[in-house]
Amino acid sequence: MRIDLIEQYQIHPHIAYLALADGRVEISLPLSSKRLRVASNIAFIIKGFSPTLIQAKEAFIHPLGLQVFATLVKYMFILPADEIGFLSSGVSVAVKYPAGCPMDFYGIDDLIERDVVLLHAPLSTSITTDLSVAGGGRRVRSHLAQMLAHPNGLKSRPGVLLDADFGESLALKQLRLFDLGDIVFQPTKDNVDTVGKRVSYLIQKITSQGAYPVILGGDHTLAYYSIQALSHNYPKLGVMQFDAHSDLYSVGAACDEQLNHANVMHWVRRMQHVQSLWQIGIRDVFHQPTEGFTLQKAPRIQTLSAYEAETAGYARMYAALNPNVPWFISFDVDVLAGSEPPDTATPVLGGLNFYSILSCFEYLFSHYRIIGMEFVEIGDAAQGAHGASAVVARLISRFLFSLRQTTAIGQNLYIPGDNVNSFS
Ligand SMILES: [Mn+2]
């Protein structure tokens, strides 16, 4: 991880110190796996910094030396002053049943290009009555984890993932799917912006390694943080939004100025790096007030409605998508045909059918550079085999297959017994 030093820092307010038998001191942070062993004089200097004081970087570098300072910044013992509000509680926490290989924040350093990193962001501005979408991403993770799990629960054994729809086999050791866990959310302390900033921070780190984030929401407000964060590595980006709603709602009231899951695409469409925004599966019918509004052209926004996609297909969109920019997929599960609670909280009649979406994704994965995806508005409740979280897990599985070397299964079968080659 490259560290760009900025001007002002603060010491982490919750460093724990443990004196070791060899005279050194182990320092650690809550919710962090990283423990550093430092000389007692260094620990003494660190303890002396006031956690409430913002100081110039020289005030830290002078007593500690540049190398120790940079290490303490890298491992978050010293934090950039303007980031302390969302970093001091940590950024993500490991989960008990990860999908793929569990990874902590510091593992991001070791990612290589085209690695896929899963994270769940329990971020929500929606006022929900019965069904929350804040934690719905966890449902997708458990589907994926089950899909990948050894049938006898064994870990780290050789195996392949067989995809019967596509007749493909993928060696699990090639998968390179890493699970960062859940973004830290402390209900009593955090708001949407704190959680959103943690997401942005992680996406910047992940994409600067050339790896691809797959973010599970949360509601669609997530797009504001995720797509903004992508600008650091992608000065030109296309966005494909699969959604029943345009999320461009304006009602002519004060809430139009406040970011929420129904107006988030107004923020996205204004982002400099977003060259094109395709809205796919849109089908809502609603009353738009006109008093106090002007009707303007929005040339960067294009639409493939659910009606067009399901009756005429996706060809018009494929012909128009620019293959020379990287694309990010922002997927609201209410785009799916038949999505009702508990799959999602805001269902709309109609929608895209599973195989129609699956074939669209196959086309996108093979013709365009998809540099990440997010899936939002997933209901946090048990869903059936055809539920939104099952669909999302399936789409993610195809992303993984598309990035790796796969083998055609053909007429081959795995038959119990030792490999015959071992006898020859
Ligand atoms: Mn949406």
Coordinates of C-alpha atoms and ligand atoms in Angstrom, one line a residue:
M1 CA 0.0 0.0 0.0
R2 CA 1.4 3.3 -1.0
I3 CA 1.1 6.0 1.6
D4 CA 0.6 9.5 0.4
L5 CA 1.5 11.6 3.4
I6 CA -0.7 14.5 4.1
E7 CA -0.1 17.4 6.5
Q8 CA -2.1 16.8 9.6
Y9 CA -2.5 13.7 11.8
Q10 CA -3.9 12.5 15.1
I11 CA -3.0 9.6 17.3
H12 CA -5.6 6.8 17.4
P13 CA -7.6 7.4 20.6
H14 CA -7.9 3.8 21.6
I15 CA -4.4 2.2 21.4
A16 CA -3.9 -0.7 23.8
Y17 CA -0.4 -1.3 25.2
L18 CA 0.9 -4.6 26.5
A19 CA 4.4 -4.8 28.1
L20 CA 6.3 -7.9 26.9
A21 CA 8.9 -9.9 28.7
D22 CA 11.7 -8.8 26.4
G23 CA 11.2 -5.2 27.4
R24 CA 9.3 -4.3 24.2
V25 CA 5.7 -3.2 24.0
E26 CA 2.9 -4.6 21.9
I27 CA 0.5 -2.1 20.6
S28 CA -3.0 -3.0 19.2
L29 CA -6.3 -1.4 18.2
P30 CA -9.9 -2.5 18.9
L31 CA -11.4 -4.6 16.0
S32 CA -8.0 -4.8 14.3
S33 CA -5.9 -7.9 13.8
K34 CA -2.7 -5.9 13.5
R35 CA -0.3 -6.0 16.5
L36 CA 3.0 -4.2 16.4
R37 CA 5.9 -4.8 18.7
V38 CA 7.9 -1.6 19.4
A39 CA 10.8 -0.6 21.6
S40 CA 9.7 0.8 24.9
N41 CA 11.0 4.3 24.1
I42 CA 8.9 4.3 21.0
A43 CA 5.8 3.2 23.0
F44 CA 6.6 6.0 25.5
I45 CA 6.6 8.6 22.7
I46 CA 3.4 7.3 21.2
K47 CA 1.7 7.4 24.6
G48 CA 2.8 11.0 25.0
F49 CA 0.8 12.2 22.0
S50 CA -2.6 13.7 22.9
P51 CA -5.5 11.9 21.1
T52 CA -7.5 15.1 20.9
L53 CA -4.7 17.2 19.3
I54 CA -4.4 17.6 15.5
Q55 CA -0.8 17.9 14.7
A56 CA 1.4 18.6 11.7
K57 CA 3.1 15.5 10.4
E58 CA 6.5 16.9 11.5
A59 CA 5.3 16.8 15.1
F60 CA 5.1 13.0 14.7
I61 CA 8.1 12.4 12.4
H62 CA 10.5 14.4 14.5
P63 CA 10.4 12.2 17.6
L64 CA 9.6 8.9 15.9
G65 CA 11.6 9.0 12.7
L66 CA 10.0 8.8 9.2
Q67 CA 10.0 5.0 9.0
V68 CA 8.3 4.4 12.3
F69 CA 5.8 7.2 11.5
A70 CA 4.9 5.7 8.1
T71 CA 4.4 2.2 9.6
L72 CA 2.1 3.6 12.3
V73 CA 0.1 5.5 9.7
K74 CA 0.0 2.3 7.5
Y75 CA -1.5 0.3 10.4
M76 CA -3.8 3.2 11.5
F77 CA -2.2 3.9 14.9
I78 CA -1.7 7.4 13.6
L79 CA -4.6 8.6 11.4
P80 CA -5.1 11.5 9.0
A81 CA -6.9 14.2 10.9
D82 CA -9.7 14.5 8.5
E83 CA -10.3 10.7 8.4
I84 CA -10.3 10.0 12.1
G85 CA -14.1 10.3 12.4
F86 CA -14.7 7.2 10.3
L87 CA -11.4 5.3 10.7
S88 CA -10.9 5.3 14.5
S89 CA -13.5 2.6 14.9
G90 CA -12.0 0.4 12.2
V91 CA -13.3 -0.1 8.7
S92 CA -14.5 -3.7 8.5
V93 CA -15.0 -6.7 10.7
A94 CA -14.6 -10.4 9.8
V95 CA -17.6 -12.6 9.6
K96 CA -18.1 -16.1 10.8
Y97 CA -19.0 -17.6 7.4
P98 CA -17.1 -15.7 4.8
A99 CA -17.6 -16.3 1.0
G100 CA -14.2 -17.1 -0.4
C101 CA -11.0 -16.4 1.5
P102 CA -11.4 -14.2 4.6
M103 CA -9.3 -11.1 4.5
D104 CA -8.7 -8.2 6.8
F105 CA -8.0 -4.6 5.9
Y106 CA -4.2 -5.2 5.8
G107 CA -4.6 -8.0 3.3
I108 CA -5.6 -5.4 0.7
D109 CA -1.8 -4.8 0.2
D110 CA -1.4 -8.3 -1.2
L111 CA -4.2 -8.2 -3.7
I112 CA -3.3 -8.5 -7.4
E113 CA -5.1 -7.3 -10.5
R114 CA -8.5 -8.8 -11.1
D115 CA -8.8 -10.3 -7.6
V116 CA -12.4 -10.0 -6.4
V117 CA -13.2 -8.5 -3.0
L118 CA -16.5 -9.0 -1.4
L119 CA -17.8 -6.6 1.3
H120 CA -21.1 -5.9 2.9
A121 CA -22.1 -2.3 3.7
P122 CA -25.1 -2.1 6.1
L123 CA -25.9 1.4 4.9
S124 CA -29.5 2.7 4.7
T125 CA -31.4 6.0 4.5
S126 CA -34.7 4.3 3.9
I127 CA -37.4 4.6 6.5
T128 CA -38.7 1.0 6.5
T129 CA -41.6 -0.3 8.3
D130 CA -41.6 -4.1 8.0
L131 CA -38.6 -5.0 6.0
S132 CA -35.1 -3.6 6.4
V133 CA -32.6 -3.7 3.5
A134 CA -29.7 -2.6 5.6
G135 CA -28.4 -6.1 6.3
G136 CA -29.7 -7.9 3.2
G137 CA -26.2 -8.3 1.7
R138 CA -25.5 -10.9 4.3
R139 CA -28.1 -13.2 2.6
V140 CA -26.1 -13.0 -0.6
R141 CA -22.9 -13.9 1.2
S142 CA -24.4 -17.0 2.8
H143 CA -25.7 -18.2 -0.6
L144 CA -22.3 -17.7 -2.1
A145 CA -20.6 -19.3 0.8
Q146 CA -22.9 -22.4 0.5
M147 CA -22.2 -22.5 -3.3
L148 CA -18.5 -22.6 -2.6
A149 CA -18.4 -24.8 0.4
H150 CA -17.0 -28.4 0.4
P151 CA -20.0 -30.8 0.7
N152 CA -18.5 -32.3 3.8
G153 CA -17.5 -29.0 5.3
L154 CA -13.8 -29.6 4.8
K155 CA -11.5 -26.6 4.1
S156 CA -8.5 -26.1 1.8
R157 CA -9.1 -29.3 -0.1
P158 CA -8.7 -29.5 -3.9
G159 CA -12.0 -29.2 -5.7
V160 CA -13.6 -27.6 -8.7
L161 CA -16.7 -25.5 -9.1
L162 CA -19.0 -27.0 -11.7
D163 CA -21.5 -24.7 -13.4
A164 CA -24.1 -26.9 -15.1
D165 CA -25.9 -24.0 -16.9
F166 CA -22.7 -23.2 -18.8
G167 CA -20.9 -26.6 -18.8
E168 CA -17.9 -25.1 -17.2
S169 CA -15.4 -26.1 -14.5
L170 CA -13.3 -23.8 -12.4
A171 CA -10.6 -24.9 -10.0
L172 CA -11.3 -23.5 -6.6
K173 CA -7.7 -22.6 -6.0
Q174 CA -8.0 -20.2 -8.9
L175 CA -11.0 -18.4 -7.5
R176 CA -9.3 -15.5 -5.8
L177 CA -12.4 -14.3 -4.1
F178 CA -11.7 -12.5 -0.8
D179 CA -14.2 -11.5 1.8
L180 CA -13.5 -8.3 3.8
G181 CA -16.5 -8.9 6.0
D182 CA -18.9 -6.3 7.1
I183 CA -18.2 -2.6 7.1
V184 CA -18.2 -1.3 10.7
F185 CA -21.5 0.2 11.7
Q186 CA -22.1 1.3 15.3
P187 CA -25.8 2.2 15.5
T188 CA -25.4 4.6 18.3
K189 CA -22.4 6.5 16.9
D190 CA -22.5 6.2 13.1
N191 CA -24.7 7.7 10.4
V192 CA -24.9 6.9 6.7
D193 CA -22.0 9.2 5.9
T194 CA -19.7 7.5 8.4
V195 CA -20.4 4.1 6.9
G196 CA -20.3 5.5 3.4
K197 CA -16.9 7.0 4.0
R198 CA -15.6 3.6 5.2
V199 CA -16.9 2.1 2.0
S200 CA -15.2 4.8 -0.1
Y201 CA -12.0 4.3 1.7
L202 CA -11.9 0.6 1.1
I203 CA -13.0 0.9 -2.5
Q204 CA -10.1 3.3 -3.2
K205 CA -7.6 0.9 -1.6
I206 CA -9.0 -2.2 -3.4
T207 CA -9.1 -0.5 -6.8
S208 CA -5.7 1.0 -6.5
Q209 CA -4.4 -2.7 -6.4
G210 CA -6.3 -3.3 -9.7
A211 CA -8.7 -5.6 -7.8
Y212 CA -12.5 -5.5 -8.3
P213 CA -14.9 -4.7 -5.4
V214 CA -18.3 -6.5 -5.1
I215 CA -20.3 -4.5 -2.6
L216 CA -23.4 -5.9 -1.0
G217 CA -25.8 -3.3 0.4
G218 CA -27.5 -1.7 2.1
D219 CA -29.8 0.6 0.1
H220 CA -29.0 2.4 -3.1
T221 CA -27.5 5.4 -1.4
L222 CA -24.4 3.2 -1.5
A223 CA -23.9 4.2 -5.1
Y224 CA -23.0 7.8 -4.1
Y225 CA -20.0 6.5 -2.0
S226 CA -19.0 3.6 -4.2
I227 CA -19.1 5.4 -7.6
Q228 CA -17.4 8.5 -6.2
A229 CA -14.6 6.4 -4.8
L230 CA -14.0 4.8 -8.2
S231 CA -13.0 8.2 -9.6
H232 CA -9.6 7.9 -7.9
N233 CA -8.6 5.0 -10.2
Y234 CA -11.0 5.5 -13.1
P235 CA -11.1 9.1 -14.3
K236 CA -13.5 7.9 -17.0
L237 CA -16.2 5.4 -16.0
G238 CA -19.5 4.1 -17.3
V239 CA -22.3 3.0 -14.9
M240 CA -24.9 0.4 -15.7
Q241 CA -27.8 0.7 -13.2
F242 CA -30.2 -2.2 -13.1
D243 CA -33.3 -0.9 -11.3
A244 CA -37.0 -0.8 -11.4
H245 CA -36.7 2.9 -10.5
S246 CA -34.6 5.6 -12.0
D247 CA -33.6 6.9 -8.6
L248 CA -33.9 10.4 -10.1
Y249 CA -37.0 11.4 -8.1
S250 CA -37.6 15.0 -7.3
V251 CA -40.8 15.9 -5.5
G252 CA -40.3 19.7 -5.2
A253 CA -39.6 19.6 -1.5
A254 CA -36.7 20.1 0.8
C255 CA -35.9 16.4 0.8
D256 CA -34.8 16.8 -2.9
E257 CA -31.5 18.3 -1.6
Q258 CA -30.9 15.4 0.8
L259 CA -29.2 12.3 -0.5
N260 CA -31.4 9.2 -0.3
H261 CA -32.0 6.0 -2.1
A262 CA -34.7 7.4 -4.4
N263 CA -32.6 10.4 -5.7
V264 CA -29.0 9.1 -5.5
M265 CA -28.6 9.1 -9.3
H266 CA -28.9 12.9 -9.4
W267 CA -25.6 12.8 -7.5
V268 CA -24.1 10.1 -9.7
R269 CA -25.1 11.9 -13.0
R270 CA -23.3 15.0 -11.8
M271 CA -20.0 13.2 -11.1
Q272 CA -17.3 14.3 -13.5
H273 CA -15.8 10.9 -14.2
V274 CA -19.2 9.3 -15.0
Q275 CA -19.2 9.4 -18.8
S276 CA -22.4 7.5 -19.3
L277 CA -25.2 6.2 -17.1
W278 CA -27.4 3.4 -18.5
Q279 CA -30.6 2.6 -16.6
I280 CA -31.8 -0.9 -17.4
G281 CA -35.1 -2.4 -16.3
I282 CA -36.8 0.9 -15.4
R283 CA -40.6 0.6 -15.4
D284 CA -42.1 2.7 -12.7
V285 CA -45.2 4.8 -13.3
F286 CA -45.5 7.8 -11.0
H287 CA -46.7 11.4 -10.7
Q288 CA -44.0 13.9 -11.4
P289 CA -44.8 17.4 -10.2
T290 CA -43.9 20.1 -12.8
E291 CA -44.5 23.3 -10.9
G292 CA -41.1 24.8 -10.1
F293 CA -39.2 22.4 -12.4
T294 CA -37.6 22.8 -15.8
L295 CA -37.5 20.0 -18.3
Q296 CA -33.9 19.5 -19.4
K297 CA -32.0 17.1 -21.6
A298 CA -29.7 14.7 -19.8
P299 CA -27.5 13.4 -22.7
R300 CA -25.3 11.2 -20.5
I301 CA -28.3 9.1 -19.3
Q302 CA -29.7 6.4 -21.4
T303 CA -32.5 4.0 -20.7
L304 CA -33.4 0.4 -21.6
S305 CA -36.7 -0.1 -20.0
A306 CA -37.9 -3.5 -18.6
Y307 CA -40.5 -3.5 -21.4
E308 CA -37.9 -3.1 -24.1
A309 CA -35.4 -5.5 -22.6
E310 CA -38.1 -8.3 -22.2
T311 CA -39.8 -7.8 -25.5
A312 CA -37.0 -6.6 -27.9
G313 CA -33.9 -7.6 -26.0
Y314 CA -30.7 -5.8 -25.1
A315 CA -29.3 -5.3 -28.6
R316 CA -29.8 -1.6 -28.8
M317 CA -27.9 -1.1 -25.6
Y318 CA -25.0 -3.5 -26.6
A319 CA -24.6 -1.5 -29.8
A320 CA -24.4 1.8 -27.9
L321 CA -22.2 0.9 -24.9
N322 CA -18.7 2.2 -25.2
P323 CA -16.2 -0.7 -24.9
N324 CA -13.3 1.7 -24.3
V325 CA -14.2 2.8 -20.8
P326 CA -14.4 0.6 -17.7
W327 CA -17.9 -0.1 -16.4
F328 CA -19.4 -0.5 -13.0
I329 CA -22.6 -2.3 -12.4
S330 CA -25.0 -0.9 -9.8
F331 CA -27.8 -3.5 -9.3
D332 CA -31.0 -2.8 -7.4
V333 CA -32.7 -6.2 -6.9
D334 CA -36.1 -4.6 -7.4
V335 CA -35.2 -4.8 -11.1
L336 CA -36.0 -8.5 -11.0
A337 CA -39.3 -9.9 -12.2
G338 CA -41.5 -11.1 -9.4
S339 CA -39.5 -9.4 -6.7
E340 CA -41.7 -9.0 -3.7
P341 CA -41.0 -8.6 0.0
P342 CA -39.0 -10.3 1.5
D343 CA -36.7 -10.1 -1.6
T344 CA -36.9 -6.3 -1.6
A345 CA -38.7 -3.5 0.1
T346 CA -40.0 -1.5 -2.9
P347 CA -41.4 -3.9 -5.5
V348 CA -42.8 -2.8 -8.9
L349 CA -44.9 -4.8 -11.3
G350 CA -43.0 -6.4 -14.2
G351 CA -39.3 -6.7 -14.4
L352 CA -36.4 -8.6 -15.9
N353 CA -36.5 -12.4 -15.8
F354 CA -33.6 -14.4 -14.5
Y355 CA -32.3 -15.9 -17.7
S356 CA -32.7 -12.6 -19.5
I357 CA -30.4 -10.9 -16.9
L358 CA -28.0 -13.9 -16.8
S359 CA -27.5 -13.7 -20.6
C360 CA -27.1 -10.0 -20.4
F361 CA -24.4 -10.4 -17.7
E362 CA -22.6 -13.0 -19.8
Y363 CA -22.5 -10.6 -22.7
L364 CA -21.3 -7.7 -20.5
F365 CA -18.6 -9.9 -18.8
S366 CA -17.3 -11.0 -22.2
H367 CA -17.5 -7.7 -24.1
Y368 CA -16.7 -5.0 -21.6
R369 CA -14.3 -4.4 -18.7
I370 CA -16.5 -4.7 -15.6
I371 CA -14.3 -3.3 -12.8
G372 CA -16.8 -3.9 -9.9
M373 CA -20.4 -4.3 -9.0
E374 CA -22.8 -3.5 -6.2
F375 CA -26.1 -5.1 -5.3
V376 CA -28.5 -3.2 -3.2
E377 CA -32.0 -3.1 -1.7
I378 CA -32.0 -6.8 -0.7
G379 CA -34.5 -7.6 2.0
D380 CA -33.0 -8.8 5.2
A381 CA -35.2 -11.8 5.7
A382 CA -35.2 -15.5 4.7
Q383 CA -35.8 -15.8 0.9
G384 CA -36.5 -18.8 -1.2
A385 CA -34.5 -20.6 -3.9
H386 CA -35.7 -18.0 -6.4
G387 CA -35.2 -15.0 -4.1
A388 CA -33.2 -11.9 -4.9
S389 CA -30.1 -13.0 -2.8
A390 CA -30.0 -16.3 -4.8
V391 CA -30.0 -14.4 -8.1
V392 CA -27.3 -12.0 -6.9
A393 CA -25.1 -14.9 -5.7
R394 CA -25.5 -16.5 -9.1
L395 CA -24.6 -13.3 -11.0
I396 CA -21.5 -13.0 -8.8
S397 CA -20.5 -16.6 -9.5
R398 CA -20.6 -15.8 -13.3
F399 CA -18.4 -12.7 -12.7
L400 CA -15.8 -15.1 -11.0
F401 CA -16.0 -17.6 -13.9
S402 CA -15.6 -14.8 -16.4
L403 CA -12.4 -13.6 -14.8
R404 CA -10.7 -17.0 -14.6
Q405 CA -9.5 -19.9 -16.8
T406 CA -12.4 -22.4 -17.0
T407 CA -12.6 -25.8 -18.6
A408 CA -15.5 -27.3 -20.5
I409 CA -17.0 -30.2 -18.6
G410 CA -18.1 -32.0 -21.8
Q411 CA -19.2 -35.6 -21.1
N412 CA -16.8 -35.9 -18.2
L413 CA -18.0 -37.1 -14.8
Y414 CA -16.4 -37.3 -11.4
I415 CA -16.7 -40.9 -10.3
P416 CA -15.8 -42.0 -6.8
G417 CA -12.4 -43.7 -6.5
D418 CA -8.7 -42.7 -6.7
N419 CA -7.4 -41.0 -9.7
V420 CA -6.4 -43.8 -12.2
N421 CA -3.2 -41.9 -13.0
S422 CA -2.0 -42.6 -9.4
F423 CA -1.7 -46.3 -10.3
S424 CA 0.1 -45.9 -13.6
Ligands
MN1 MN -32.5 1.9 -6.8

